PDB file of C-alpha atoms in Angstrom:
ATOM      1  CA  MET A 241       0.000   0.000   0.000  1.00 68.00           C
ATOM      2  CA  THR A 242       1.289   3.461  -0.930  1.00 81.00           C
ATOM      3  CA  PHE A 243       0.871   6.086   1.775  1.00 85.00           C
ATOM      4  CA  GLN A 244       0.229   9.763   1.313  1.00 94.00           C
ATOM      5  CA  VAL A 245       1.585  12.024   4.046  1.00 95.00           C
ATOM      6  CA  LEU A 246      -0.347  14.862   5.668  1.00 96.00           C
ATOM      7  CA  LYS A 247       1.839  17.174   7.760  1.00 96.00           C
ATOM      8  CA  LEU A 248      -0.044  19.024  10.497  1.00 94.00           C
ATOM      9  CA  GLY A 249       1.121  21.755  12.841  1.00 92.00           C
ATOM     10  CA  TYR A 250      -0.750  22.863  15.923  1.00 89.00           C
ATOM     11  CA  LEU A 251      -0.152  25.545  18.505  1.00 85.00           C
ATOM     12  CA  GLN A 252       1.694  24.163  21.494  1.00 78.00           C
ATOM     13  CA  MET A 253      -0.579  25.914  24.000  1.00 71.00           C
ATOM     14  CA  PHE A 254      -3.770  24.417  22.527  1.00 72.00           C
ATOM     15  CA  GLY A 255      -5.316  21.517  24.373  1.00 68.00           C
ATOM     16  CA  THR A 256      -4.345  18.301  22.657  1.00 73.00           C
ATOM     17  CA  THR A 257      -7.364  16.124  23.538  1.00 82.00           C
ATOM     18  CA  GLU A 258      -9.718  17.400  20.829  1.00 81.00           C
ATOM     19  CA  PHE A 259      -6.957  17.715  18.253  1.00 83.00           C
ATOM     20  CA  LEU A 260      -5.683  14.165  18.765  1.00 86.00           C
ATOM     21  CA  LYS A 261      -9.233  12.790  18.775  1.00 89.00           C
ATOM     22  CA  ALA A 262      -9.856  14.448  15.393  1.00 88.00           C
ATOM     23  CA  VAL A 263      -6.561  13.049  14.034  1.00 90.00           C
ATOM     24  CA  THR A 264      -7.519   9.561  15.264  1.00 92.00           C
ATOM     25  CA  ILE A 265     -10.923   9.745  13.553  1.00 94.00           C
ATOM     26  CA  PHE A 266      -9.263  11.014  10.361  1.00 93.00           C
ATOM     27  CA  ALA A 267      -6.699   8.186  10.451  1.00 92.00           C
ATOM     28  CA  GLU A 268      -9.461   5.610  10.852  1.00 94.00           C
ATOM     29  CA  GLN A 269     -11.390   7.013   7.884  1.00 96.00           C
ATOM     30  CA  TYR A 270      -8.307   7.455   5.673  1.00 94.00           C
ATOM     31  CA  PRO A 271      -5.868   4.648   6.505  1.00 93.00           C
ATOM     32  CA  GLU A 272      -3.862   5.354   3.334  1.00 95.00           C
ATOM     33  CA  VAL A 273      -2.811   8.737   4.763  1.00 95.00           C
ATOM     34  CA  LYS A 274       0.050   8.897   7.243  1.00 94.00           C
ATOM     35  CA  VAL A 275      -0.305  11.895   9.575  1.00 94.00           C
ATOM     36  CA  ASN A 276       2.801  13.673  10.878  1.00 95.00           C
ATOM     37  CA  ILE A 277       2.172  16.130  13.731  1.00 93.00           C
ATOM     38  CA  THR A 278       4.372  19.038  14.816  1.00 93.00           C
ATOM     39  CA  SER A 279       3.588  21.350  17.718  1.00 90.00           C
ATOM     40  CA  GLY A 280       5.192  24.713  18.290  1.00 88.00           C
ATOM     41  CA  GLN A 281       4.846  28.448  18.817  1.00 84.00           C
ATOM     42  CA  HIS A 282       3.171  30.807  16.325  1.00 81.00           C
ATOM     43  CA  ASP A 283       6.272  32.023  14.494  1.00 82.00           C
ATOM     44  CA  HIS A 284       7.770  28.541  14.233  1.00 89.00           C
ATOM     45  CA  LEU A 285       4.573  27.069  12.780  1.00 90.00           C
ATOM     46  CA  PHE A 286       4.165  29.928  10.311  1.00 87.00           C
ATOM     47  CA  LYS A 287       7.752  29.434   9.118  1.00 91.00           C
ATOM     48  CA  LEU A 288       7.101  25.696   8.642  1.00 94.00           C
ATOM     49  CA  LEU A 289       3.996  26.528   6.611  1.00 91.00           C
ATOM     50  CA  ARG A 290       5.855  29.092   4.476  1.00 91.00           C
ATOM     51  CA  ASP A 291       8.678  26.595   3.881  1.00 95.00           C
ATOM     52  CA  ASP A 292       6.196  23.832   2.858  1.00 94.00           C
ATOM     53  CA  ARG A 293       7.266  21.688   5.805  1.00 96.00           C
ATOM     54  CA  ILE A 294       3.661  21.417   7.048  1.00 95.00           C
ATOM     55  CA  ASP A 295       0.432  21.335   5.045  1.00 96.00           C
ATOM     56  CA  LEU A 296      -1.970  22.685   7.682  1.00 92.00           C
ATOM     57  CA  ASP A 297      -1.377  24.951  10.665  1.00 91.00           C
ATOM     58  CA  PHE A 298      -3.956  24.890  13.494  1.00 87.00           C
ATOM     59  CA  SER A 299      -3.311  28.130  15.317  1.00 83.00           C
ATOM     60  CA  ASP A 300      -4.944  31.375  16.303  1.00 77.00           C
ATOM     61  CA  GLN A 301      -4.641  34.547  14.241  1.00 73.00           C
ATOM     62  CA  ARG A 302      -1.475  36.486  15.042  1.00 70.00           C
ATOM     63  CA  ARG A 303      -1.027  38.463  11.841  1.00 68.00           C
ATOM     64  CA  ALA A 304      -3.080  39.823   8.988  1.00 69.00           C
ATOM     65  CA  LEU A 305      -4.541  37.021   6.881  1.00 74.00           C
ATOM     66  CA  SER A 306      -2.704  36.388   3.634  1.00 77.00           C
ATOM     67  CA  ASP A 307      -4.274  35.617   0.260  1.00 82.00           C
ATOM     68  CA  GLU A 308      -1.442  33.108  -0.236  1.00 84.00           C
ATOM     69  CA  TYR A 309      -3.241  30.730   2.150  1.00 83.00           C
ATOM     70  CA  ASN A 310      -6.756  29.442   2.621  1.00 83.00           C
ATOM     71  CA  ASN A 311      -7.715  30.770   6.067  1.00 80.00           C
ATOM     72  CA  GLU A 312     -10.616  29.050   7.833  1.00 80.00           C
ATOM     73  CA  PHE A 313     -11.903  29.995  11.274  1.00 80.00           C
ATOM     74  CA  LEU A 314     -12.857  26.839  13.161  1.00 75.00           C
ATOM     75  CA  THR A 315     -13.991  28.397  16.427  1.00 72.00           C
ATOM     76  CA  LYS A 316     -13.977  31.564  18.513  1.00 71.00           C
ATOM     77  CA  ALA A 317     -12.339  31.649  21.898  1.00 65.00           C
ATOM     78  CA  PRO A 318     -12.653  34.463  24.394  1.00 65.00           C
ATOM     79  CA  LEU A 319      -9.566  35.939  25.995  1.00 65.00           C
ATOM     80  CA  MET A 320      -9.481  36.418  29.732  1.00 70.00           C
ATOM     81  CA  VAL A 321      -7.962  39.175  31.803  1.00 73.00           C
ATOM     82  CA  ASN A 322      -7.797  39.445  35.593  1.00 74.00           C
ATOM     83  CA  ILE A 323      -8.145  43.017  36.845  1.00 75.00           C
ATOM     84  CA  ALA A 324      -7.841  44.220  40.435  1.00 75.00           C
ATOM     85  CA  LYS A 325     -11.116  45.536  41.869  1.00 75.00           C
ATOM     86  CA  GLY A 326     -11.484  49.266  41.416  1.00 76.00           C
ATOM     87  CA  LEU A 327      -8.780  49.533  38.743  1.00 74.00           C
ATOM     88  CA  LEU A 328     -11.304  49.609  35.917  1.00 72.00           C
ATOM     89  CA  LYS A 329     -14.978  50.522  36.014  1.00 72.00           C
ATOM     90  CA  LEU A 330     -16.915  47.787  34.277  1.00 67.00           C
ATOM     91  CA  ASN A 331     -20.514  47.972  33.120  1.00 65.00           C
ATOM     92  CA  ASP A 332     -20.572  44.274  32.243  1.00 62.00           C
ATOM     93  CA  SER A 333     -18.222  41.327  31.911  1.00 68.00           C
ATOM     94  CA  GLN A 334     -16.931  42.512  28.514  1.00 72.00           C
ATOM     95  CA  VAL A 335     -13.636  44.424  28.388  1.00 75.00           C
ATOM     96  CA  THR A 336     -12.171  46.048  25.291  1.00 74.00           C
ATOM     97  CA  THR A 337      -8.495  46.468  24.524  1.00 71.00           C
ATOM     98  CA  ASP A 338      -9.048  50.238  24.577  1.00 75.00           C
ATOM     99  CA  GLN A 339     -10.074  49.925  28.231  1.00 76.00           C
ATOM    100  CA  LEU A 340      -6.849  48.043  28.980  1.00 72.00           C
ATOM    101  CA  LYS A 341      -4.382  50.261  27.125  1.00 70.00           C
ATOM    102  CA  ASP A 342      -3.436  52.400  30.166  1.00 70.00           C
ATOM    103  CA  ILE A 343      -3.438  49.634  32.774  1.00 73.00           C
ATOM    104  CA  PRO A 344      -0.033  48.110  33.646  1.00 71.00           C
ATOM    105  CA  CYS A 345       0.131  44.514  32.419  1.00 70.00           C
ATOM    106  CA  ILE A 346       2.248  41.520  33.269  1.00 70.00           C
ATOM    107  CA  LEU A 347       2.439  39.054  30.421  1.00 69.00           C
ATOM    108  CA  VAL A 348       3.468  35.485  31.160  1.00 67.00           C
ATOM    109  CA  ALA A 349       4.664  34.121  27.842  1.00 65.00           C
ATOM    110  CA  PRO A 350       7.416  31.911  26.473  1.00 64.00           C
ATOM    111  CA  ASP A 351       9.016  34.531  24.225  1.00 66.00           C
ATOM    112  CA  ALA A 352       9.028  38.141  23.003  1.00 71.00           C
ATOM    113  CA  SER A 353       6.628  37.404  20.128  1.00 70.00           C
ATOM    114  CA  GLU A 354       3.734  37.418  22.620  1.00 71.00           C
ATOM    115  CA  GLU A 355       4.807  40.862  23.795  1.00 72.00           C
ATOM    116  CA  GLN A 356       4.881  42.060  20.193  1.00 74.00           C
ATOM    117  CA  TYR A 357       1.406  40.598  19.619  1.00 74.00           C
ATOM    118  CA  CYS A 358       0.013  42.431  22.669  1.00 73.00           C
ATOM    119  CA  ARG A 359       1.609  45.700  21.611  1.00 73.00           C
ATOM    120  CA  ASP A 360       0.888  45.585  17.874  1.00 74.00           C
ATOM    121  CA  VAL A 361      -2.387  43.670  17.603  1.00 71.00           C
ATOM    122  CA  LEU A 362      -4.119  44.145  20.954  1.00 71.00           C
ATOM    123  CA  ARG A 363      -2.646  47.674  21.330  1.00 70.00           C
ATOM    124  CA  ILE A 364      -1.779  47.141  24.996  1.00 69.00           C
ATOM    125  CA  LYS A 365       1.388  49.164  25.365  1.00 63.00           C
ATOM    126  CA  ARG A 366       1.959  50.159  28.956  1.00 58.00           C
ATOM    127  CA  TYR A 367       4.446  48.304  31.153  1.00 54.00           C
ATOM    128  CA  ILE A 368       4.333  44.925  29.523  1.00 54.00           C
ATOM    129  CA  LEU A 369       6.831  42.519  31.002  1.00 56.00           C
ATOM    130  CA  ASN A 370       7.167  38.981  29.753  1.00 54.00           C
ATOM    131  CA  ASN A 371       9.006  36.127  31.396  1.00 54.00           C
ATOM    132  CA  SER A 372      11.944  36.515  29.020  1.00 53.00           C
ATOM    133  CA  HIS A 373      12.811  39.649  31.107  1.00 50.00           C
ATOM    134  CA  PHE A 374      13.200  37.621  34.315  1.00 48.00           C
TER     135      PHE A 374
END
């Protein structure tokens, strides 16, 4: 039997249970396809995709979508922020990035790309520290 190979990348911080269940179901339905899985951070996965080293990248959006790729949104996930009482007046449980832009933030992240994402995409600019500073 000749195998085809499907190379998948998924974001390291994503939960693996659902992803691996989907891969298992796929493998059962398409036994002629060998699935190779790579996990990693955003920039690493995007580089693998650009270099044709993976076929699909399961990740969240970190940059403007490119016409060079077919971009499909599979789900929406809310972001969470913990704010000290009294630091921000809230009318409901929804917070916008504009409301956060002047509040000091501590970012716990594996590398400086998360800091860049918060500054450039989320527009949170004040006092961001990430764990690469410690």
